[in-house]
Short mmCIF file of C-alpha atoms in Angstrom, two decimals:
data_model
loop_
_atom_site.label_atom_id
_atom_site.label_comp_id
_atom_site.label_asym_id
_atom_site.label_seq_id
_atom_site.Cartn_x
_atom_site.Cartn_y
_atom_site.Cartn_z
CA MET J 255 168.31 133.08 162.57
CA GLU J 256 168.22 132.86 166.31
CA LEU J 257 165.18 133.70 168.37
CA VAL J 258 166.16 135.48 171.58
CA ARG J 259 163.73 134.24 174.19
CA LYS J 260 162.89 135.74 177.58
CA SER J 261 161.24 134.13 180.59
CA ILE J 262 159.46 135.91 183.45
CA PRO J 263 158.37 133.83 186.46
CA TYR J 264 155.21 135.09 188.14
CA TYR J 265 152.10 133.97 190.02
CA ASP J 266 148.89 133.55 188.06
CA VAL J 267 145.55 134.24 189.73
CA ILE J 268 143.72 130.97 189.01
CA LEU J 269 140.95 131.36 191.58
CA ASP J 270 139.24 134.46 192.94
CA ASN J 271 135.75 133.55 194.02
CA VAL J 272 133.06 134.16 196.63
CA THR J 273 130.66 131.32 197.44
CA VAL J 274 128.02 130.65 200.09
CA TYR J 275 127.75 127.21 201.63
CA GLU J 276 125.24 125.84 204.13
CA GLU J 277 125.68 123.22 206.83
CA SER J 278 122.84 121.92 208.99
CA THR J 279 122.38 119.74 212.03
CA ASP J 280 119.69 118.78 214.53
CA ALA J 281 120.10 118.82 218.30
CA ILE J 282 118.00 117.63 221.22
CA VAL J 283 117.86 119.94 224.22
CA PRO J 284 119.22 118.32 227.41
CA ASP J 285 116.80 116.68 229.80
CA THR J 286 117.52 119.34 232.38
CA PHE J 287 116.38 122.09 229.97
CA PRO J 288 112.73 123.19 229.74
CA ASP J 289 110.65 122.79 226.60
CA ILE J 290 110.95 125.27 223.75
CA ALA J 291 108.22 127.86 223.26
CA ARG J 292 109.96 130.27 220.85
CA ILE J 293 113.45 130.63 219.43
CA THR J 294 114.54 134.26 219.67
CA TYR J 295 118.17 134.38 218.52
CA ALA J 296 120.84 132.35 216.74
CA ASP J 297 124.41 133.15 215.68
CA GLY J 298 127.72 131.37 215.42
CA THR J 299 131.51 131.59 215.50
CA VAL J 300 133.57 129.77 212.86
CA SER J 301 136.88 128.02 213.31
CA VAL J 302 138.83 126.95 210.20
CA LYS J 303 140.88 123.85 210.94
CA ASP J 304 142.41 123.02 207.56
CA LYS J 305 142.57 124.19 203.94
CA SER J 306 144.24 121.73 201.61
CA PRO J 307 144.88 122.40 197.89
CA GLN J 308 144.26 119.30 195.80
CA ASN J 309 143.76 118.59 192.10
CA ASP J 310 141.53 121.41 190.80
CA ARG J 311 140.02 122.12 194.21
CA ILE J 312 140.59 123.32 197.77
CA LEU J 313 139.20 121.33 200.69
CA VAL J 314 138.28 123.58 203.62
CA SER J 315 137.22 122.01 206.90
CA GLY J 316 136.34 123.37 210.31
CA SER J 317 133.48 123.91 212.71
CA VAL J 318 130.86 126.44 213.73
CA MET J 319 129.78 126.86 217.34
CA ALA J 320 126.18 128.03 217.10
CA THR J 321 124.58 129.80 220.05
CA VAL J 322 120.78 129.64 220.30
CA LEU J 323 118.57 131.56 222.72
CA TYR J 324 115.05 130.33 223.23
CA GLN J 325 112.12 131.24 225.42
CA PRO J 326 110.92 128.23 227.43
CA GLU J 327 107.27 127.43 227.89
CA ASN J 328 105.71 129.30 230.82
CA GLU J 329 108.98 131.21 231.47
CA THR J 330 110.12 134.74 230.62
CA SER J 331 113.87 134.31 230.94
CA LEU J 332 115.82 133.06 227.90
CA ARG J 333 117.77 129.81 227.85
CA ARG J 334 121.07 129.39 226.04
CA PHE J 335 121.89 126.30 224.00
CA ASP J 336 125.26 125.84 222.22
CA ILE J 337 125.24 123.53 219.19
CA PRO J 338 128.44 122.53 217.30
CA LEU J 339 128.41 122.02 213.51
CA ASN J 340 131.30 120.50 211.54
CA PHE J 341 131.77 121.34 207.87
CA ALA J 342 133.89 120.22 204.92
CA HIS J 343 133.59 122.53 201.91
CA ILE J 344 135.08 121.91 198.47
CA GLU J 345 136.01 125.02 196.47
CA ASP J 346 136.52 124.10 192.82
CA GLY J 347 139.35 125.86 191.01
CA ARG J 348 140.78 124.77 187.68
CA GLY J 349 144.55 124.53 187.88
CA VAL J 350 144.75 124.39 191.67
CA GLY J 351 147.41 121.94 192.82
CA THR J 352 149.71 121.17 195.70
CA ASP J 353 152.10 123.91 194.52
CA SER J 354 149.38 126.59 194.64
CA VAL J 355 149.34 129.34 197.26
CA CYS J 356 145.82 129.44 198.72
CA PHE J 357 144.03 131.98 200.88
CA ILE J 358 140.58 131.47 202.45
CA ARG J 359 138.40 133.91 204.39
CA CYS J 360 135.49 132.08 206.00
CA THR J 361 132.76 134.16 207.64
CA VAL J 362 129.46 133.23 209.25
CA ALA J 363 126.91 135.00 207.05
CA ALA J 364 123.89 133.84 209.06
CA VAL J 365 122.69 131.18 211.49
CA SER J 366 119.04 130.18 211.48
CA ALA J 367 117.33 127.95 214.03
CA ARG J 368 113.83 126.52 214.17
CA ALA J 369 112.06 124.34 216.67
CA VAL J 370 111.18 120.98 215.11
CA ASN J 371 109.23 120.24 218.26
CA SER J 372 109.41 121.29 221.89
CA ARG J 373 112.62 119.25 222.44
CA LYS J 374 114.43 119.43 219.10
CA ILE J 375 116.17 122.29 217.26
CA SER J 376 117.30 122.34 213.64
CA VAL J 377 120.22 124.72 213.00
CA THR J 378 121.60 125.90 209.64
CA ALA J 379 124.80 127.91 209.28
CA ARG J 380 125.40 129.94 206.10
CA LEU J 381 129.12 130.35 205.53
CA CYS J 382 130.71 132.78 203.10
CA PHE J 383 134.00 131.63 201.56
CA GLU J 384 136.29 134.15 199.85
CA SER J 385 138.78 131.91 198.06
CA SER J 386 141.94 132.91 196.21
CA ALA J 387 144.61 130.70 194.67
CA TYR J 388 147.87 131.66 192.99
CA LYS J 389 149.92 129.29 190.84
CA PRO J 390 153.62 129.74 190.00
CA VAL J 391 153.97 129.90 186.21
CA GLU J 392 156.36 131.30 183.62
CA LEU J 393 155.80 133.69 180.75
CA ALA J 394 158.13 132.74 177.86
CA TYR J 395 158.22 134.70 174.61
CA THR J 396 160.51 135.89 171.81
CA GLU J 397 161.85 139.33 172.66
CA ARG J 398 163.98 139.88 169.54
CA ILE J 399 165.60 138.08 166.61
CA ASP J 400 169.33 137.79 165.93
CA SER J 401 169.37 137.60 162.12
CA GLY J 402 173.13 137.60 161.71
CA GLU J 403 174.22 139.07 158.35
CA THR J 404 170.67 139.05 156.94
CA PRO J 405 169.00 142.39 157.72
CA LEU J 406 165.40 142.19 158.91
CA GLU J 407 162.78 144.88 159.28
CA VAL J 408 161.14 144.28 162.68
CA LEU J 409 158.20 146.11 164.24
CA TYR J 410 158.28 145.82 168.01
CA ASP J 411 155.52 146.20 170.59
CA THR J 412 156.19 147.35 174.14
CA ARG J 413 153.53 146.97 176.81
CA GLU J 414 153.70 147.50 180.54
CA ILE J 415 152.00 144.60 182.31
CA PRO J 416 151.74 144.26 186.12
CA LEU J 417 152.35 140.72 187.39
CA LEU J 418 152.46 139.13 190.83
CA CYS J 419 156.11 138.37 191.47
CA ALA J 420 155.59 136.68 194.84
CA ALA J 421 152.81 135.13 196.93
CA ASP J 422 153.53 133.89 200.44
CA THR J 423 151.43 132.83 203.40
CA GLY J 424 151.92 133.08 207.12
CA GLU J 425 149.97 133.07 210.34
CA PHE J 426 150.02 134.63 213.76
CA THR J 427 147.94 134.78 216.93
CA VAL J 428 146.67 137.88 218.70
CA LEU J 429 146.68 137.30 222.48
CA ASP J 430 145.61 139.82 225.09
CA ASP J 431 143.87 140.20 228.44
CA LEU J 432 141.57 143.20 228.74
CA GLU J 433 139.64 144.62 231.65
CA LEU J 434 136.05 145.47 230.77
CA ALA J 435 134.26 148.06 232.85
CA ASN J 436 131.07 146.99 234.65
CA ALA J 437 131.40 143.43 233.35
CA ASP J 438 131.49 141.41 236.58
CA ASP J 439 128.06 139.86 236.08
CA LEU J 440 128.06 139.60 232.27
CA GLU J 441 127.77 136.38 230.28
CA LEU J 442 129.23 136.34 226.76
CA LEU J 443 126.76 134.87 224.26
CA HIS J 444 128.52 135.54 220.98
CA THR J 445 131.73 137.19 219.76
CA GLY J 446 132.26 138.46 216.23
CA CYS J 447 135.68 139.58 215.03
CA ALA J 448 136.83 141.71 212.10
CA LEU J 449 140.39 142.73 211.32
CA ARG J 450 141.38 146.26 210.39
CA GLN J 451 144.85 146.70 208.94
CA ASN J 452 146.46 150.08 209.59
CA GLU J 453 149.97 149.51 208.23
CA CYS J 454 152.14 146.89 206.58
CA ARG J 455 155.85 147.48 206.11
CA ALA J 456 158.48 145.32 204.45
CA MET J 457 161.65 144.55 206.36
CA ASN J 458 164.54 142.25 205.52
CA GLY J 459 163.03 138.76 205.51
CA ARG J 460 159.76 139.72 207.18
CA VAL J 461 156.73 141.97 206.96
CA MET J 462 155.48 144.00 209.89
CA VAL J 463 151.68 144.22 210.19
CA ARG J 464 149.97 146.69 212.49
CA GLY J 465 146.22 146.79 213.00
CA GLU J 466 143.25 146.14 215.25
CA ALA J 467 140.97 143.23 215.98
CA LEU J 468 137.48 144.70 216.26
CA LEU J 469 135.35 142.62 218.62
CA ARG J 470 131.56 142.85 218.82
CA MET J 471 130.28 140.85 221.77
CA LEU J 472 126.69 140.12 222.64
CA ALA J 473 126.44 139.84 226.42
CA ARG J 474 123.70 139.17 228.98
CA ASP J 475 123.65 140.54 232.51
CA ASP J 476 122.23 138.89 235.62
CA THR J 477 118.80 140.42 234.98
CA GLY J 478 118.60 138.85 231.53
CA SER J 479 119.08 142.12 229.61
CA LEU J 480 121.17 141.97 226.45
CA GLN J 481 123.79 144.48 225.39
CA MET J 482 126.34 144.80 222.59
CA ILE J 483 129.94 145.51 223.63
CA SER J 484 132.51 146.79 221.13
CA GLN J 485 136.17 146.37 221.93
CA SER J 486 139.31 147.08 219.90
CA VAL J 487 142.41 144.91 220.40
CA PRO J 488 145.49 146.51 218.80
CA PHE J 489 148.23 144.25 217.48
CA THR J 490 151.66 144.47 215.86
CA GLN J 491 152.91 141.24 214.32
CA ALA J 492 155.87 140.14 212.19
CA VAL J 493 155.48 137.46 209.52
CA ASP J 494 158.55 135.80 207.98
CA VAL J 495 158.76 136.21 204.18
CA GLU J 496 161.73 134.76 202.35
CA GLY J 497 163.44 137.17 199.98
CA LEU J 498 161.64 140.30 201.17
CA THR J 499 163.81 143.41 201.29
CA GLU J 500 163.58 146.57 203.37
CA GLY J 501 161.04 149.08 202.00
CA GLU J 502 159.78 146.83 199.20
CA PRO J 503 156.14 147.50 198.21
CA VAL J 504 153.95 144.78 199.69
CA THR J 505 150.26 144.04 200.19
CA VAL J 506 148.93 141.91 203.05
CA ARG J 507 145.52 140.27 203.18
CA LEU J 508 144.27 139.01 206.56
CA ALA J 509 141.63 136.47 207.55
CA VAL J 510 140.38 135.35 210.96
CA ARG J 511 141.02 131.64 211.41
CA HIS J 512 139.42 131.31 214.85
CA THR J 513 138.22 133.56 217.70
CA ASP J 514 138.34 132.56 221.36
CA CYS J 515 137.09 135.00 223.99
CA VAL J 516 136.53 134.14 227.65
CA LEU J 517 135.08 136.60 230.17
CA ALA J 518 136.35 135.70 233.64
CA SER J 519 135.45 137.08 237.03
CA GLY J 520 136.50 140.64 237.64
CA GLY J 521 135.62 141.60 234.09
CA ILE J 522 138.85 140.22 232.60
CA LEU J 523 138.41 139.35 228.92
CA SER J 524 140.97 136.84 227.61
CA VAL J 525 141.30 137.11 223.83
CA GLY J 526 142.89 134.64 221.43
CA ILE J 527 142.52 135.27 217.67
CA GLY J 528 144.18 133.11 215.04
CA VAL J 529 144.99 135.03 211.86
CA ASP J 530 146.03 133.85 208.39
CA ALA J 531 148.10 136.26 206.30
CA LEU J 532 148.66 136.38 202.54
CA ILE J 533 151.62 138.49 201.44
CA LEU J 534 151.60 139.65 197.82
CA ARG J 535 154.13 141.58 195.76
CA ASP J 536 153.55 142.86 192.25
CA GLU J 537 155.93 144.29 189.66
CA THR J 538 155.29 146.04 186.36
CA HIS J 539 157.24 144.50 183.47
CA ALA J 540 157.99 146.16 180.12
CA ILE J 541 157.13 143.31 177.74
CA HIS J 542 158.90 143.70 174.36
CA THR J 543 157.40 141.52 171.64
CA ILE J 544 157.48 141.34 167.83
CA ARG J 545 154.36 142.55 166.08
CA ASP J 546 155.53 142.09 162.48
CA LEU J 547 158.68 141.46 160.44
CA TYR J 548 159.82 141.10 156.84
CA GLN J 549 162.92 141.02 154.62
CA THR J 550 163.12 143.36 151.64
CA ARG J 551 164.43 140.71 149.16
CA TYR J 552 163.44 137.33 150.53
CA ASP J 553 160.17 135.85 151.74
CA LEU J 554 159.92 134.79 155.35
CA GLN J 555 158.04 131.84 156.79
CA VAL J 556 156.98 133.04 160.24
CA GLN J 557 155.12 131.00 162.81
CA GLY J 558 153.68 132.45 165.98
CA LYS J 559 151.01 132.06 168.60
CA GLN J 560 148.94 134.23 170.89
CA THR J 561 150.03 133.68 174.49
CA GLY J 562 147.46 134.46 177.16
CA ILE J 563 148.51 136.21 180.33
CA ARG J 564 146.52 137.43 183.31
CA SER J 565 147.85 140.72 184.58
CA CYS J 566 147.31 141.58 188.24
CA ALA J 567 147.80 144.94 189.92
CA LEU J 568 147.37 145.54 193.65
CA CYS J 569 145.44 148.80 194.00
CA GLY J 570 145.44 149.63 197.71
CA ALA J 571 142.55 150.23 200.10
CA PHE J 572 138.84 150.44 199.27
CA SER J 573 136.18 152.32 201.23
CA ALA J 574 132.56 153.18 200.54
CA ASP J 575 129.33 154.01 202.31
CA GLY J 576 125.62 153.60 201.75
CA THR J 577 122.21 153.60 203.41
CA GLU J 578 119.16 151.37 203.21
CA THR J 579 115.72 151.23 204.81
CA MET J 580 114.68 147.80 206.08
CA PRO J 581 111.02 147.04 206.92
CA MET J 582 110.72 145.24 210.27
CA GLY J 583 106.96 144.63 210.43
CA MET J 584 106.54 145.79 214.02
CA ARG J 585 107.19 148.70 216.35
CA ILE J 586 110.66 148.57 217.88
CA SER J 587 111.54 149.93 221.29
CA GLN J 588 115.30 149.29 221.19
CA TYR J 589 117.92 148.21 218.65
CA ILE J 590 120.56 146.00 220.25
CA SER J 591 122.81 145.33 217.27
CA ALA J 592 123.05 145.10 213.50
CA GLN J 593 125.63 143.27 211.43
CA ALA J 594 126.20 142.53 207.75
CA VAL J 595 128.37 140.12 205.75
CA CYS J 596 129.18 140.67 202.08
CA THR J 597 128.52 137.61 199.89
CA GLY J 598 128.79 139.18 196.42
CA ILE J 599 130.23 142.21 194.62
CA LEU J 600 129.08 143.86 191.40
CA VAL J 601 131.00 146.89 190.10
CA GLU J 602 128.47 149.06 188.27
CA ASP J 603 130.74 151.90 187.16
CA ASN J 604 133.83 153.81 188.21
CA ASP J 605 132.24 155.08 191.43
CA ASN J 606 129.35 152.76 192.34
CA VAL J 607 129.34 149.21 193.63
CA ARG J 608 126.41 146.95 194.49
CA LEU J 609 127.01 144.57 197.39
CA LYS J 610 125.00 141.47 198.12
CA VAL J 611 124.83 141.31 201.92
CA GLU J 612 123.36 139.14 204.64
CA ILE J 613 121.94 141.47 207.30
CA ASP J 614 121.02 140.57 210.88
CA VAL J 615 119.22 142.98 213.20
CA ILE J 616 118.57 142.22 216.89
CA TYR J 617 115.96 144.33 218.67
CA LEU J 618 113.24 144.51 221.32
CA ASP J 619 109.57 145.11 220.57
CA ASP J 620 107.27 147.38 222.56
CA ASP J 621 106.74 144.61 225.14
CA GLY J 622 110.49 144.07 225.63
CA ALA J 623 110.51 140.72 223.80
CA LEU J 624 113.71 139.83 221.90
CA TYR J 625 113.56 139.38 218.12
CA GLN J 626 116.08 138.78 215.36
CA THR J 627 115.40 139.60 211.69
CA HIS J 628 117.54 138.38 208.81
CA ARG J 629 117.50 139.73 205.25
CA THR J 630 119.51 139.16 202.08
CA GLN J 631 119.66 142.45 200.17
CA ASN J 632 121.57 144.16 197.39
CA ILE J 633 122.99 147.39 198.79
CA PRO J 634 124.27 150.20 196.54
CA VAL J 635 127.34 151.94 197.93
CA ARG J 636 129.47 154.75 196.57
CA ALA J 637 133.25 154.39 196.57
CA SER J 638 135.31 157.12 198.20
CA MET J 639 137.60 157.23 195.14
CA PRO J 640 137.32 156.07 191.50
CA LEU J 641 137.95 152.36 190.95
CA HIS J 642 139.63 152.59 187.51
CA GLY J 643 138.79 148.98 186.71
CA ALA J 644 139.74 147.58 190.13
CA VAL J 645 137.47 145.18 192.01
CA PRO J 646 136.98 145.38 195.81
CA GLN J 647 137.89 142.37 197.95
CA ASP J 648 138.13 141.36 201.63
CA ILE J 649 135.03 143.44 202.36
CA ALA J 650 134.21 144.32 205.97
CA ILE J 651 130.98 146.15 206.81
CA GLN J 652 130.07 148.12 209.91
CA VAL J 653 126.32 148.71 210.34
CA THR J 654 124.41 151.10 212.53
CA ALA J 655 120.62 150.87 212.90
CA SER J 656 118.18 153.61 213.86
CA PRO J 657 114.37 153.97 213.71
CA SER J 658 112.75 154.99 210.43
CA GLY J 659 109.02 155.51 210.73
CA GLU J 660 106.92 153.26 212.93
CA ASP J 661 108.04 149.83 211.71
CA SER J 662 111.27 150.22 209.72
CA ALA J 663 114.98 150.51 210.42
CA SER J 664 117.37 152.94 208.78
CA LEU J 665 120.69 151.16 208.18
CA ARG J 666 123.95 152.96 207.52
CA PHE J 667 126.85 150.96 206.06
CA ALA J 668 130.56 151.80 206.32
CA VAL J 669 132.46 149.52 203.95
CA SER J 670 136.21 148.85 203.87
CA GLY J 671 138.54 146.40 202.16
CA GLY J 672 141.21 146.16 199.49
CA MET J 673 141.28 146.36 195.69
CA SER J 674 142.98 144.54 192.84
CA ARG J 675 142.72 144.71 189.07
CA THR J 676 143.00 141.51 187.05
CA VAL J 677 142.86 141.63 183.24
CA GLN J 678 143.11 138.81 180.70
CA GLU J 679 145.58 139.91 178.03
CA GLY J 680 147.43 138.37 175.10
CA ILE J 681 150.87 138.87 173.58
CA GLN J 682 152.24 137.79 170.18
CA ASP J 683 154.95 135.15 170.50
CA ILE J 684 157.10 134.33 167.45
CA THR J 685 158.05 130.66 167.62
CA SER J 686 160.04 130.20 164.38
CA VAL J 687 161.38 132.24 161.42
CA GLU J 688 162.78 130.77 158.19
CA ILE J 689 164.03 132.67 155.15
CA SER J 690 163.49 131.42 151.61
CA GLU J 691 166.51 130.51 149.48
CA GLU J 692 165.29 132.27 146.33
CA GLN J 693 165.15 136.01 146.00
CA ARG J 694 161.74 137.63 145.53
CA PRO J 695 161.09 139.09 142.02
CA GLY J 696 161.75 142.84 142.03
CA MET J 697 160.12 145.72 140.14
CA GLY J 698 162.57 145.78 137.25
CA ASP J 699 164.20 149.14 136.58
CA ILE J 700 161.83 151.09 138.82
CA THR J 701 163.74 152.91 141.55
CA LEU J 702 161.10 155.32 142.82
CA VAL J 703 157.34 155.17 143.24
CA LEU J 704 155.16 158.23 143.77
CA ARG J 705 152.06 157.49 145.83
CA CYS J 706 149.31 159.84 146.87
CA VAL J 707 148.32 159.13 150.44
CA GLU J 708 144.91 160.58 151.21
CA GLU J 709 143.90 158.97 154.51
CA GLY J 710 146.20 158.13 157.37
CA GLU J 711 148.38 155.10 156.59
CA GLN J 712 151.10 153.44 158.61
CA LEU J 713 154.59 153.92 157.19
CA TRP J 714 155.33 150.33 158.20
CA ASP J 715 152.54 148.96 155.98
CA ILE J 716 153.66 151.06 153.00
CA ALA J 717 157.31 150.03 153.38
CA LYS J 718 156.39 146.35 153.67
CA GLN J 719 154.13 146.56 150.59
CA TYR J 720 156.96 147.93 148.42
CA SER J 721 159.75 145.82 149.99
CA THR J 722 161.63 148.85 151.25
CA THR J 723 162.25 150.29 154.70
CA THR J 724 160.59 152.96 156.79
CA ALA J 725 164.00 154.61 157.21
CA ALA J 726 164.34 154.95 153.43
CA ILE J 727 160.88 156.51 153.08
CA ARG J 728 161.53 158.95 155.92
CA ALA J 729 164.84 160.00 154.34
CA ALA J 730 163.36 160.46 150.86
CA ASN J 731 160.51 162.61 152.21
CA GLU J 732 162.41 164.39 155.00
CA LEU J 733 160.06 163.00 157.62
CA PRO J 734 161.00 163.07 161.32
CA ASP J 735 162.28 159.84 162.85
CA ASP J 736 159.23 159.46 165.08
CA ARG J 737 156.69 159.79 162.24
CA GLN J 738 154.60 156.61 162.02
CA VAL J 739 151.53 157.74 160.08
CA VAL J 740 151.25 159.83 156.87
CA SER J 741 148.17 161.34 155.24
CA ALA J 742 147.14 163.93 152.61
CA GLN J 743 150.50 164.08 150.81
CA MET J 744 152.44 162.77 147.83
CA LEU J 745 154.91 160.21 149.13
CA MET J 746 158.16 159.24 147.40
CA ILE J 747 158.91 155.55 147.95
CA PRO J 748 162.47 154.45 147.07
CA ILE J 749 162.61 150.91 145.62
CA GLU J 750 165.61 148.82 146.59
CA GLN J 751 167.44 147.25 143.61
#
């Protein structure tokens, strides 16, 4: 007997994780700077330099440029102090190797700064890493058996399983010069960037990505007043993908690698944004396997194993919204900005998701003094459409803050991202079949058995028990060809001689 084997190459999802990592440093203010009275604000911009897959891990390295504003002693104006932090983060992932396709989204979740003394600042950057790794593997299994002249009764299983058929990476840079209105005397303090993808379309050998880079810039004018500037930078980029054909379904994930914004005289904003792209393609396979088999006259020695497989379906875009009230502990005269970074996802049911978020709110009190409040909170949001087992990923959050009572802020969250569904499954793989040389003892002169079937029984199980075939039972009882289960009837079972 010959086992007819089939092999399907695909990419296994071996890492899909969100972790938070902290890096700290101390810095001495320059001699020309005044002493520190109070630190009012801290934030940072990340730049990912390298991500190297190694044995069971990914090494991610880069830097954070932290910007600190502090109020000097006996002065009302704020001083700016930029502090660089280098980081090297190890993301553990069993099975990760040099042949793995890796994708990293690194976001600054929060930057905290405290004055150690009047001349020294300690800065800590909390970084959120969304890490994914895909490994090329092969699913091999027995699809059917060529038994030659020996007839076999075989019960087949057919399951449709979505698998990633391709995973590719690419990168591009968004470059633009923009003219900002009324920006001649502005100083950029911090720039945050989020990517919104509007369209991705497969072409021959490349994928076209159209979207926007959403910039949120904290700026200071010549009077010392702070303001938040929002600016959209549209982009259309092509990424080379070997083997991609025109119109093929494709999913693209994007991550900001670095953000460089310079505001020159005349209000000209020069923008340079490095972007990493992950291009995924999935395909649904009809997997035909053998559930059971027997021979009506001879015993079979069958060996098999359960083969694990991780299915992965790309489920399109995710969107949700939610609200939360955040106590501030003081009266607020003006909200300057609010931002949030997702550091954890819990799917509660088909419609509701709970996000763990790092929230920063910048505001002025009744006296016009600048304050920054940071909270880590679990925010319930409601999805705009049922999830059907999918899990959100690549979450971006837009936050708006408004007064709620005398000392609280009402926060409204607009959440967007993508979705995928990964399920651990198993298939039966027959590895060997041998037939005995001696014939099994029969039932003598008995040619027909009458059996009363009260509860639902599988025809396959009955036929196997009496060493006959389902086709023979169907013919003897005039059952339709698609009948699999019988119940509440007297069944005639022909016995093969």
